[in-house]
Amino acid sequence: MSADPRSLDAAETRRRPPAAQRWALWFFLSAIVGGLLVTLIWLAGRYEASREQERLERDAAEALSDVRSAMGRNVQSLQALQAGSPGVQAWGAEAQRLLHERREMLRIEWRDAQLGVRAAVDTPYRPPVFARLGRASAQADVQLACANARRSSGAGYAASYFVPQADGLGLEVLELCLPQLAGGQITGFVVATYSLADILANLVSPHLTRSQEVSFTEADGTRLALHGSTRRGTRVFSAQQLLDLPGYTLVLRLDSWRGQPDVFPNVLTALVTAMSIALLAVLFLLGKDTRRRLQAEHELAEALAFRKAMEDSLVTGLRARDLRGRTTYINPAFCAMVGFAPEELIGRDAPMPYWPPELAGEYQKRQEIRLAGHNAPPREGFESVFMRKDGTRFPVLIIEAPLIDARGVQTGWMSAFLDISEQRRIEELSRASQERLQATARLATVGEMASLLSHELNQPLAAISSYATGSLNLLEPRAGGVDPADLQLALRRIAEQAERAGRVIKSVHDFVRRRDKAREPVAPQALIDAVMPLVGLQARKLGVQVVTRIAPQLPAVLVDRTMVEQVLLNLARNAMQAMDAAGVAQPALVIAVRQAGGGSTSGNATGTEAGWLEFSVADRGPGIPDEVREQLFTPFFTTKAEGMGLGLSLCRTVVEQHGGFLAFEANRPQGTIFRFTLPAEGAAAHAPALPAEATTA
Ligand code: ADP
């Protein structure tokens, strides 16, 4: 793999010939192959023709030798006729037998020395040849033949001639003359008349005439006699042989026909043609294959270019190493990350130049372990520190995976690198701001605690102050003197309230710290009793009648006692203040406790509601106007000049911390009822729903 995509592209264009050149190459190749094939077929055709010609020549020679030897045999047979000076009768019988045997001879005559006919026999196979014209018409030819015979003292022939026949046709005949010698003197002649057509039909072997035409012609080509198959095809092959008879020369001609044009003249040509077609087919397939290859090559180049573009545009650094730890590939992002050029890194072995020198030993060990294949790299990657070329260190996240080739064999390791300096910076920033936030939150908590304390301490302090004022009043000199019992009670109340203030401080502190305070089971009666002295104090001051209604046999509630007392105190105080502010004629406060679910103590509560107690504080005040209703539980919301607006929000928080609900509803005929639920000992985990008419905030 090369790190420079440009050099790759350049090499690619150099290697690939332009399309026109490629097409020209294909054109030439096709032309050459085509030319070769045409030549081959033509040569094969010519070869075939020459073979045919040769065969024909051989056949012609064979036919000629057939004719020649048969005619020689005939001459001997004719000579044998005269042997032993036979009588005319006996000669006739013998000649008859000969003509019976030799169909090519039409007539045999015995002539005297002056060529007068002594005896004559005609062939039994056809009507006498000279019946129409008379034998005398051929006298000249007979004389010529016998003159030749006389001159050579052997068989002599004369030129053939045409004898018309009764059936309208005619015969080309040839005269043969044999001299009859006795004591060196010619005593007579045997004249035989050959039919040229019958010579061809009977003397040439049938296998030669079966598929070709055999004929006698004159030297100038005039056809004299013909035998053989009818013409087929258009192309003619001819072979000629000379039949030189003493006194006359004939041309024996053999004609053979062949189809023309003959595309597949023989097996050889067919084979060559088939091979040519196969070659063309292979060429075609090769062409198709090349086209497919070109297409694939093109697609591959595109895929490669796409992958390169992808690799180059990545911000993740990529690096491949072989199994010996040598770097074989890096992408531009990696080079940019470490600041080294590709040439400085490719082919490099450990220690790499981007390893900080102080960590090189550790990295070297890590690499050795990795290459030995002892431990697989973690999938989620691991962090490391690299060094840029300028010496600055930066943290990287490395994700390594084995590099598997197409055959599934591991060829090395592939690593991805993420520069996480920016991430680190952001983490640091967020950590700092988190710390600042926590500090702010702590400050806010302190503020909240201070507000709560000041709010909750108001009551015990006010109580202490009024008990102290009362005690001082008691100590004033008067007639009856001081009743120590009164003073003792006042001082005890002061001590109680001081202690209560201490508890408030502690539980408010715990509450703000959200510490889970150990809850304790407290009887509802005990809770009411604990708040009654303070409630009674204020009630007496404001002239409010306080009524408590505690259902019998209620279980204890599991609560943070002080906080719940605060809730009761807050609600009672709010109720009395509201009635006082509105100037209600007969102010009355009802504090009630019963089983939750709206039922009586008899326990018609459903299973889920069992174990929850409902506390209610009802007044006959002016009720809560709509505009106040929405903000009732908002901290610091108050309608009173000296109010802090924290009471109800604190109450709700406390009740909800116990798992209960705090809600309010209008009281009939006037006023407000605040209700809240608390878990009885061993209660279900969740609070029961409050009555439907209750408005939860
Ligand atoms: P604070 O008592 O300091 O004002 P609270 O949160 O206890 O703060 O009460 C908020 C407001 O709710 C009161 O200012 C008052 O207007 C209203 N409120 C509370 N209880 C009653 C009630 N029983 N009847 C009428 N108004 C009430």
PDB file of N, CA and C in Angstrom, residues 372-460:
ATOM      1  N   ALA A 372       3.368 -11.126  20.108  1.00  0.00           N
ATOM      2  CA  ALA A 372       3.454 -12.550  20.468  1.00  0.00           C
ATOM      3  C   ALA A 372       2.058 -13.160  20.533  1.00  0.00           C
ATOM      4  N   GLY A 373       1.056 -12.288  20.512  1.00  0.00           N
ATOM      5  CA  GLY A 373      -0.338 -12.770  20.494  1.00  0.00           C
ATOM      6  C   GLY A 373      -0.791 -13.303  21.830  1.00  0.00           C
ATOM      7  N   HIS A 374      -0.109 -12.856  22.936  1.00  0.00           N
ATOM      8  CA  HIS A 374      -0.483 -13.405  24.238  1.00  0.00           C
ATOM      9  C   HIS A 374      -1.782 -12.834  24.761  1.00  0.00           C
ATOM     10  N   ASN A 375      -1.950 -11.511  24.567  1.00  0.00           N
ATOM     11  CA  ASN A 375      -3.212 -10.947  25.065  1.00  0.00           C
ATOM     12  C   ASN A 375      -3.880 -10.137  23.969  1.00  0.00           C
ATOM     13  N   ALA A 376      -5.181 -10.366  23.839  1.00  0.00           N
ATOM     14  CA  ALA A 376      -5.925  -9.633  22.822  1.00  0.00           C
ATOM     15  C   ALA A 376      -6.125  -8.211  23.315  1.00  0.00           C
ATOM     16  N   PRO A 377      -6.055  -7.224  22.408  1.00  0.00           N
ATOM     17  CA  PRO A 377      -6.255  -5.840  22.847  1.00  0.00           C
ATOM     18  C   PRO A 377      -7.705  -5.640  23.281  1.00  0.00           C
ATOM     19  N   PRO A 378      -7.932  -4.770  24.268  1.00  0.00           N
ATOM     20  CA  PRO A 378      -9.319  -4.558  24.718  1.00  0.00           C
ATOM     21  C   PRO A 378     -10.140  -3.935  23.598  1.00  0.00           C
ATOM     22  N   ARG A 379     -11.384  -4.401  23.470  1.00  0.00           N
ATOM     23  CA  ARG A 379     -12.241  -3.924  22.382  1.00  0.00           C
ATOM     24  C   ARG A 379     -12.514  -2.430  22.475  1.00  0.00           C
ATOM     25  N   GLU A 380     -12.630  -1.940  23.721  1.00  0.00           N
ATOM     26  CA  GLU A 380     -12.978  -0.532  23.874  1.00  0.00           C
ATOM     27  C   GLU A 380     -11.747   0.365  23.756  1.00  0.00           C
ATOM     28  N   GLY A 381     -10.584  -0.255  23.542  1.00  0.00           N
ATOM     29  CA  GLY A 381      -9.367   0.522  23.340  1.00  0.00           C
ATOM     30  C   GLY A 381      -8.668   0.826  24.653  1.00  0.00           C
ATOM     31  N   PHE A 382      -7.480   1.384  24.542  1.00  0.00           N
ATOM     32  CA  PHE A 382      -6.744   1.759  25.750  1.00  0.00           C
ATOM     33  C   PHE A 382      -6.092   3.111  25.489  1.00  0.00           C
ATOM     34  N   GLU A 383      -5.754   3.781  26.584  1.00  0.00           N
ATOM     35  CA  GLU A 383      -5.184   5.114  26.423  1.00  0.00           C
ATOM     36  C   GLU A 383      -3.682   5.059  26.503  1.00  0.00           C
ATOM     37  N   SER A 384      -3.047   5.997  25.793  1.00  0.00           N
ATOM     38  CA  SER A 384      -1.608   6.023  25.773  1.00  0.00           C
ATOM     39  C   SER A 384      -1.189   7.473  25.537  1.00  0.00           C
ATOM     40  N   VAL A 385       0.101   7.712  25.601  1.00  0.00           N
ATOM     41  CA  VAL A 385       0.596   9.075  25.346  1.00  0.00           C
ATOM     42  C   VAL A 385       1.574   9.007  24.184  1.00  0.00           C
ATOM     43  N   PHE A 386       1.385   9.871  23.199  1.00  0.00           N
ATOM     44  CA  PHE A 386       2.297   9.955  22.058  1.00  0.00           C
ATOM     45  C   PHE A 386       2.990  11.310  22.089  1.00  0.00           C
ATOM     46  N   MET A 387       4.032  11.401  21.244  1.00  0.00           N
ATOM     47  CA  MET A 387       4.797  12.644  21.200  1.00  0.00           C
ATOM     48  C   MET A 387       4.755  13.163  19.770  1.00  0.00           C
ATOM     49  N   ARG A 388       4.474  14.439  19.633  1.00  0.00           N
ATOM     50  CA  ARG A 388       4.519  15.031  18.291  1.00  0.00           C
ATOM     51  C   ARG A 388       5.976  15.255  17.907  1.00  0.00           C
ATOM     52  N   LYS A 389       6.170  15.636  16.648  1.00  0.00           N
ATOM     53  CA  LYS A 389       7.544  15.836  16.173  1.00  0.00           C
ATOM     54  C   LYS A 389       8.202  16.978  16.947  1.00  0.00           C
ATOM     55  N   ASP A 390       7.376  17.962  17.366  1.00  0.00           N
ATOM     56  CA  ASP A 390       7.954  19.100  18.098  1.00  0.00           C
ATOM     57  C   ASP A 390       8.176  18.780  19.575  1.00  0.00           C
ATOM     58  N   GLY A 391       7.929  17.532  19.989  1.00  0.00           N
ATOM     59  CA  GLY A 391       8.246  17.119  21.352  1.00  0.00           C
ATOM     60  C   GLY A 391       7.074  17.209  22.313  1.00  0.00           C
ATOM     61  N   THR A 392       5.949  17.830  21.896  1.00  0.00           N
ATOM     62  CA  THR A 392       4.811  17.928  22.823  1.00  0.00           C
ATOM     63  C   THR A 392       4.137  16.573  22.935  1.00  0.00           C
ATOM     64  N   ARG A 393       3.684  16.278  24.168  1.00  0.00           N
ATOM     65  CA  ARG A 393       2.993  14.999  24.409  1.00  0.00           C
ATOM     66  C   ARG A 393       1.496  15.232  24.274  1.00  0.00           C
ATOM     67  N   PHE A 394       0.799  14.202  23.867  1.00  0.00           N
ATOM     68  CA  PHE A 394      -0.662  14.306  23.843  1.00  0.00           C
ATOM     69  C   PHE A 394      -1.261  12.924  24.084  1.00  0.00           C
ATOM     70  N   PRO A 395      -2.429  12.886  24.742  1.00  0.00           N
ATOM     71  CA  PRO A 395      -3.040  11.581  25.038  1.00  0.00           C
ATOM     72  C   PRO A 395      -3.781  11.051  23.805  1.00  0.00           C
ATOM     73  N   VAL A 396      -3.693   9.751  23.571  1.00  0.00           N
ATOM     74  CA  VAL A 396      -4.427   9.131  22.458  1.00  0.00           C
ATOM     75  C   VAL A 396      -5.197   7.922  22.983  1.00  0.00           C
ATOM     76  N   LEU A 397      -6.289   7.665  22.286  1.00  0.00           N
ATOM     77  CA  LEU A 397      -7.047   6.438  22.550  1.00  0.00           C
ATOM     78  C   LEU A 397      -6.722   5.485  21.403  1.00  0.00           C
ATOM     79  N   ILE A 398      -6.207   4.304  21.725  1.00  0.00           N
ATOM     80  CA  ILE A 398      -5.805   3.358  20.679  1.00  0.00           C
ATOM     81  C   ILE A 398      -6.770   2.179  20.680  1.00  0.00           C
ATOM     82  N   ILE A 399      -7.302   1.877  19.481  1.00  0.00           N
ATOM     83  CA  ILE A 399      -8.148   0.680  19.354  1.00  0.00           C
ATOM     84  C   ILE A 399      -7.455  -0.238  18.361  1.00  0.00           C
ATOM     85  N   GLU A 400      -7.051  -1.400  18.820  1.00  0.00           N
ATOM     86  CA  GLU A 400      -6.306  -2.305  17.955  1.00  0.00           C
ATOM     87  C   GLU A 400      -7.126  -3.539  17.631  1.00  0.00           C
ATOM     88  N   ALA A 401      -6.906  -4.048  16.408  1.00  0.00           N
ATOM     89  CA  ALA A 401      -7.593  -5.282  16.012  1.00  0.00           C
ATOM     90  C   ALA A 401      -6.689  -6.030  15.058  1.00  0.00           C
ATOM     91  N   PRO A 402      -6.781  -7.364  15.051  1.00  0.00           N
ATOM     92  CA  PRO A 402      -5.953  -8.125  14.112  1.00  0.00           C
ATOM     93  C   PRO A 402      -6.379  -7.814  12.672  1.00  0.00           C
ATOM     94  N   LEU A 403      -5.379  -7.778  11.786  1.00  0.00           N
ATOM     95  CA  LEU A 403      -5.640  -7.509  10.366  1.00  0.00           C
ATOM     96  C   LEU A 403      -5.734  -8.863   9.667  1.00  0.00           C
ATOM     97  N   ILE A 404      -6.931  -9.173   9.173  1.00  0.00           N
ATOM     98  CA  ILE A 404      -7.171 -10.484   8.570  1.00  0.00           C
ATOM     99  C   ILE A 404      -7.304 -10.309   7.068  1.00  0.00           C
ATOM    100  N   ASP A 405      -6.578 -11.080   6.293  1.00  0.00           N
ATOM    101  CA  ASP A 405      -6.668 -10.917   4.838  1.00  0.00           C
ATOM    102  C   ASP A 405      -7.833 -11.731   4.278  1.00  0.00           C
ATOM    103  N   ALA A 406      -7.962 -11.713   2.929  1.00  0.00           N
ATOM    104  CA  ALA A 406      -9.129 -12.323   2.285  1.00  0.00           C
ATOM    105  C   ALA A 406      -9.213 -13.819   2.556  1.00  0.00           C
ATOM    106  N   ARG A 407      -8.052 -14.454   2.833  1.00  0.00           N
ATOM    107  CA  ARG A 407      -8.091 -15.904   3.073  1.00  0.00           C
ATOM    108  C   ARG A 407      -8.305 -16.234   4.544  1.00  0.00           C
ATOM    109  N   GLY A 408      -8.490 -15.169   5.336  1.00  0.00           N
ATOM    110  CA  GLY A 408      -8.755 -15.400   6.747  1.00  0.00           C
ATOM    111  C   GLY A 408      -7.488 -15.577   7.575  1.00  0.00           C
ATOM    112  N   VAL A 409      -6.347 -15.221   7.000  1.00  0.00           N
ATOM    113  CA  VAL A 409      -5.082 -15.372   7.724  1.00  0.00           C
ATOM    114  C   VAL A 409      -4.688 -14.018   8.301  1.00  0.00           C
ATOM    115  N   GLN A 410      -4.210 -14.025   9.548  1.00  0.00           N
ATOM    116  CA  GLN A 410      -3.798 -12.746  10.119  1.00  0.00           C
ATOM    117  C   GLN A 410      -2.471 -12.320   9.529  1.00  0.00           C
ATOM    118  N   THR A 411      -2.469 -11.075   8.996  1.00  0.00           N
ATOM    119  CA  THR A 411      -1.234 -10.591   8.374  1.00  0.00           C
ATOM    120  C   THR A 411      -0.606  -9.481   9.191  1.00  0.00           C
ATOM    121  N   GLY A 412      -1.300  -9.041  10.240  1.00  0.00           N
ATOM    122  CA  GLY A 412      -0.718  -7.979  11.040  1.00  0.00           C
ATOM    123  C   GLY A 412      -1.740  -7.402  11.983  1.00  0.00           C
ATOM    124  N   TRP A 413      -1.528  -6.138  12.324  1.00  0.00           N
ATOM    125  CA  TRP A 413      -2.428  -5.473  13.267  1.00  0.00           C
ATOM    126  C   TRP A 413      -2.867  -4.151  12.687  1.00  0.00           C
ATOM    127  N   MET A 414      -4.115  -3.828  12.905  1.00  0.00           N
ATOM    128  CA  MET A 414      -4.650  -2.544  12.452  1.00  0.00           C
ATOM    129  C   MET A 414      -4.978  -1.745  13.693  1.00  0.00           C
ATOM    130  N   SER A 415      -4.565  -0.472  13.720  1.00  0.00           N
ATOM    131  CA  SER A 415      -4.853   0.345  14.893  1.00  0.00           C
ATOM    132  C   SER A 415      -5.503   1.645  14.471  1.00  0.00           C
ATOM    133  N   ALA A 416      -6.451   2.091  15.289  1.00  0.00           N
ATOM    134  CA  ALA A 416      -7.074   3.398  15.072  1.00  0.00           C
ATOM    135  C   ALA A 416      -6.701   4.279  16.253  1.00  0.00           C
ATOM    136  N   PHE A 417      -6.396   5.556  15.970  1.00  0.00           N
ATOM    137  CA  PHE A 417      -5.943   6.470  17.017  1.00  0.00           C
ATOM    138  C   PHE A 417      -6.846   7.679  17.083  1.00  0.00           C
ATOM    139  N   LEU A 418      -7.222   8.036  18.289  1.00  0.00           N
ATOM    140  CA  LEU A 418      -8.012   9.260  18.467  1.00  0.00           C
ATOM    141  C   LEU A 418      -7.229  10.170  19.388  1.00  0.00           C
ATOM    142  N   ASP A 419      -7.010  11.403  18.924  1.00  0.00           N
ATOM    143  CA  ASP A 419      -6.334  12.395  19.760  1.00  0.00           C
ATOM    144  C   ASP A 419      -7.361  12.861  20.786  1.00  0.00           C
ATOM    145  N   ILE A 420      -7.135  12.545  22.073  1.00  0.00           N
ATOM    146  CA  ILE A 420      -8.171  12.863  23.057  1.00  0.00           C
ATOM    147  C   ILE A 420      -7.761  14.055  23.920  1.00  0.00           C
ATOM    148  N   SER A 421      -6.820  14.914  23.434  1.00  0.00           N
ATOM    149  CA  SER A 421      -6.417  16.066  24.256  1.00  0.00           C
ATOM    150  C   SER A 421      -7.599  16.989  24.496  1.00  0.00           C
ATOM    151  N   GLU A 422      -8.401  17.225  23.421  1.00  0.00           N
ATOM    152  CA  GLU A 422      -9.540  18.146  23.537  1.00  0.00           C
ATOM    153  C   GLU A 422     -10.553  17.584  24.534  1.00  0.00           C
ATOM    154  N   GLN A 423     -10.785  16.284  24.421  1.00  0.00           N
ATOM    155  CA  GLN A 423     -11.730  15.614  25.321  1.00  0.00           C
ATOM    156  C   GLN A 423     -11.281  15.778  26.772  1.00  0.00           C
ATOM    157  N   ARG A 424      -9.951  15.587  26.943  1.00  0.00           N
ATOM    158  CA  ARG A 424      -9.389  15.729  28.291  1.00  0.00           C
ATOM    159  C   ARG A 424      -9.605  17.130  28.849  1.00  0.00           C
ATOM    160  N   ARG A 425      -9.410  18.139  27.942  1.00  0.00           N
ATOM    161  CA  ARG A 425      -9.539  19.533  28.358  1.00  0.00           C
ATOM    162  C   ARG A 425     -10.979  19.787  28.809  1.00  0.00           C
ATOM    163  N   ILE A 426     -11.919  19.256  28.013  1.00  0.00           N
ATOM    164  CA  ILE A 426     -13.334  19.476  28.336  1.00  0.00           C
ATOM    165  C   ILE A 426     -13.690  18.775  29.647  1.00  0.00           C
ATOM    166  N   GLU A 427     -13.141  17.575  29.827  1.00  0.00           N
ATOM    167  CA  GLU A 427     -13.403  16.844  31.073  1.00  0.00           C
ATOM    168  C   GLU A 427     -12.909  17.650  32.282  1.00  0.00           C
ATOM    169  N   GLU A 428     -11.730  18.244  32.099  1.00  0.00           N
ATOM    170  CA  GLU A 428     -11.115  19.020  33.180  1.00  0.00           C
ATOM    171  C   GLU A 428     -11.997  20.226  33.515  1.00  0.00           C
ATOM    172  N   LEU A 429     -12.449  20.892  32.435  1.00  0.00           N
ATOM    173  CA  LEU A 429     -13.314  22.061  32.605  1.00  0.00           C
ATOM    174  C   LEU A 429     -14.578  21.669  33.357  1.00  0.00           C
ATOM    175  N   SER A 430     -15.185  20.541  32.935  1.00  0.00           N
ATOM    176  CA  SER A 430     -16.461  20.178  33.535  1.00  0.00           C
ATOM    177  C   SER A 430     -16.254  19.761  34.981  1.00  0.00           C
ATOM    178  N   ARG A 431     -15.099  19.153  35.253  1.00  0.00           N
ATOM    179  CA  ARG A 431     -14.837  18.763  36.639  1.00  0.00           C
ATOM    180  C   ARG A 431     -14.732  20.010  37.521  1.00  0.00           C
ATOM    181  N   ALA A 432     -14.016  21.038  37.003  1.00  0.00           N
ATOM    182  CA  ALA A 432     -13.842  22.267  37.770  1.00  0.00           C
ATOM    183  C   ALA A 432     -15.196  22.927  38.014  1.00  0.00           C
ATOM    184  N   SER A 433     -16.017  22.952  36.925  1.00  0.00           N
ATOM    185  CA  SER A 433     -17.296  23.645  37.108  1.00  0.00           C
ATOM    186  C   SER A 433     -18.184  22.850  38.047  1.00  0.00           C
ATOM    187  N   GLN A 434     -18.051  21.517  38.024  1.00  0.00           N
ATOM    188  CA  GLN A 434     -18.814  20.675  38.942  1.00  0.00           C
ATOM    189  C   GLN A 434     -18.460  21.011  40.392  1.00  0.00           C
ATOM    190  N   GLU A 435     -17.165  21.190  40.587  1.00  0.00           N
ATOM    191  CA  GLU A 435     -16.711  21.504  41.948  1.00  0.00           C
ATOM    192  C   GLU A 435     -17.272  22.843  42.408  1.00  0.00           C
ATOM    193  N   ARG A 436     -17.250  23.806  41.456  1.00  0.00           N
ATOM    194  CA  ARG A 436     -17.780  25.129  41.792  1.00  0.00           C
ATOM    195  C   ARG A 436     -19.266  25.030  42.121  1.00  0.00           C
ATOM    196  N   LEU A 437     -19.958  24.206  41.316  1.00  0.00           N
ATOM    197  CA  LEU A 437     -21.394  24.039  41.529  1.00  0.00           C
ATOM    198  C   LEU A 437     -21.669  23.467  42.906  1.00  0.00           C
ATOM    199  N   GLN A 438     -20.845  22.467  43.253  1.00  0.00           N
ATOM    200  CA  GLN A 438     -21.044  21.827  44.556  1.00  0.00           C
ATOM    201  C   GLN A 438     -20.837  22.834  45.681  1.00  0.00           C
ATOM    202  N   ALA A 439     -19.807  23.661  45.508  1.00  0.00           N
ATOM    203  CA  ALA A 439     -19.523  24.665  46.529  1.00  0.00           C
ATOM    204  C   ALA A 439     -20.722  25.600  46.660  1.00  0.00           C
ATOM    205  N   THR A 440     -21.252  26.011  45.466  1.00  0.00           N
ATOM    206  CA  THR A 440     -22.409  26.908  45.479  1.00  0.00           C
ATOM    207  C   THR A 440     -23.583  26.237  46.169  1.00  0.00           C
ATOM    208  N   ALA A 441     -23.764  24.932  45.853  1.00  0.00           N
ATOM    209  CA  ALA A 441     -24.890  24.210  46.440  1.00  0.00           C
ATOM    210  C   ALA A 441     -24.745  24.156  47.949  1.00  0.00           C
ATOM    211  N   ARG A 442     -23.496  23.960  48.391  1.00  0.00           N
ATOM    212  CA  ARG A 442     -23.282  23.908  49.842  1.00  0.00           C
ATOM    213  C   ARG A 442     -23.660  25.243  50.482  1.00  0.00           C
ATOM    214  N   LEU A 443     -23.229  26.315  49.801  1.00  0.00           N
ATOM    215  CA  LEU A 443     -23.562  27.645  50.309  1.00  0.00           C
ATOM    216  C   LEU A 443     -25.075  27.812  50.382  1.00  0.00           C
ATOM    217  N   ALA A 444     -25.759  27.343  49.303  1.00  0.00           N
ATOM    218  CA  ALA A 444     -27.208  27.489  49.252  1.00  0.00           C
ATOM    219  C   ALA A 444     -27.835  26.716  50.404  1.00  0.00           C
ATOM    220  N   THR A 445     -27.279  25.529  50.686  1.00  0.00           N
ATOM    221  CA  THR A 445     -27.812  24.712  51.769  1.00  0.00           C
ATOM    222  C   THR A 445     -27.673  25.434  53.099  1.00  0.00           C
ATOM    223  N   VAL A 446     -26.508  26.063  53.250  1.00  0.00           N
ATOM    224  CA  VAL A 446     -26.282  26.793  54.493  1.00  0.00           C
ATOM    225  C   VAL A 446     -27.339  27.885  54.642  1.00  0.00           C
ATOM    226  N   GLY A 447     -27.610  28.578  53.512  1.00  0.00           N
ATOM    227  CA  GLY A 447     -28.607  29.652  53.520  1.00  0.00           C
ATOM    228  C   GLY A 447     -29.972  29.101  53.890  1.00  0.00           C
ATOM    229  N   GLU A 448     -30.273  27.949  53.259  1.00  0.00           N
ATOM    230  CA  GLU A 448     -31.578  27.346  53.487  1.00  0.00           C
ATOM    231  C   GLU A 448     -31.724  26.967  54.957  1.00  0.00           C
ATOM    232  N   MET A 449     -30.618  26.394  55.467  1.00  0.00           N
ATOM    233  CA  MET A 449     -30.654  25.944  56.851  1.00  0.00           C
ATOM    234  C   MET A 449     -30.853  27.145  57.781  1.00  0.00           C
ATOM    235  N   ALA A 450     -30.146  28.225  57.440  1.00  0.00           N
ATOM    236  CA  ALA A 450     -30.250  29.427  58.272  1.00  0.00           C
ATOM    237  C   ALA A 450     -31.691  29.926  58.273  1.00  0.00           C
ATOM    238  N   SER A 451     -32.310  29.919  57.066  1.00  0.00           N
ATOM    239  CA  SER A 451     -33.682  30.416  56.983  1.00  0.00           C
ATOM    240  C   SER A 451     -34.600  29.538  57.806  1.00  0.00           C
ATOM    241  N   LEU A 452     -34.437  28.213  57.633  1.00  0.00           N
ATOM    242  CA  LEU A 452     -35.304  27.291  58.347  1.00  0.00           C
ATOM    243  C   LEU A 452     -35.159  27.465  59.849  1.00  0.00           C
ATOM    244  N   LEU A 453     -33.866  27.564  60.262  1.00  0.00           N
ATOM    245  CA  LEU A 453     -33.611  27.684  61.697  1.00  0.00           C
ATOM    246  C   LEU A 453     -34.290  28.919  62.256  1.00  0.00           C
ATOM    247  N   SER A 454     -34.091  30.002  61.538  1.00  0.00           N
ATOM    248  CA  SER A 454     -34.654  31.241  62.073  1.00  0.00           C
ATOM    249  C   SER A 454     -36.173  31.129  62.145  1.00  0.00           C
ATOM    250  N   HIS A 455     -36.762  30.412  61.131  1.00  0.00           N
ATOM    251  CA  HIS A 455     -38.213  30.263  61.129  1.00  0.00           C
ATOM    252  C   HIS A 455     -38.686  29.376  62.268  1.00  0.00           C
ATOM    253  N   GLU A 456     -38.015  28.238  62.401  1.00  0.00           N
ATOM    254  CA  GLU A 456     -38.480  27.257  63.374  1.00  0.00           C
ATOM    255  C   GLU A 456     -38.150  27.650  64.814  1.00  0.00           C
ATOM    256  N   LEU A 457     -37.085  28.470  64.929  1.00  0.00           N
ATOM    257  CA  LEU A 457     -36.709  28.837  66.300  1.00  0.00           C
ATOM    258  C   LEU A 457     -37.570  29.975  66.839  1.00  0.00           C
ATOM    259  N   ASN A 458     -38.267  30.616  65.882  1.00  0.00           N
ATOM    260  CA  ASN A 458     -39.126  31.720  66.305  1.00  0.00           C
ATOM    261  C   ASN A 458     -40.063  31.320  67.443  1.00  0.00           C
ATOM    262  N   GLN A 459     -40.696  30.119  67.244  1.00  0.00           N
ATOM    263  CA  GLN A 459     -41.728  29.732  68.199  1.00  0.00           C
ATOM    264  C   GLN A 459     -41.174  29.408  69.573  1.00  0.00           C
ATOM    265  N   PRO A 460     -40.194  28.482  69.681  1.00  0.00           N
ATOM    266  CA  PRO A 460     -39.697  28.238  71.040  1.00  0.00           C
ATOM    267  C   PRO A 460     -39.132  29.493  71.693  1.00  0.00           C
TER     268      PRO A 460
END
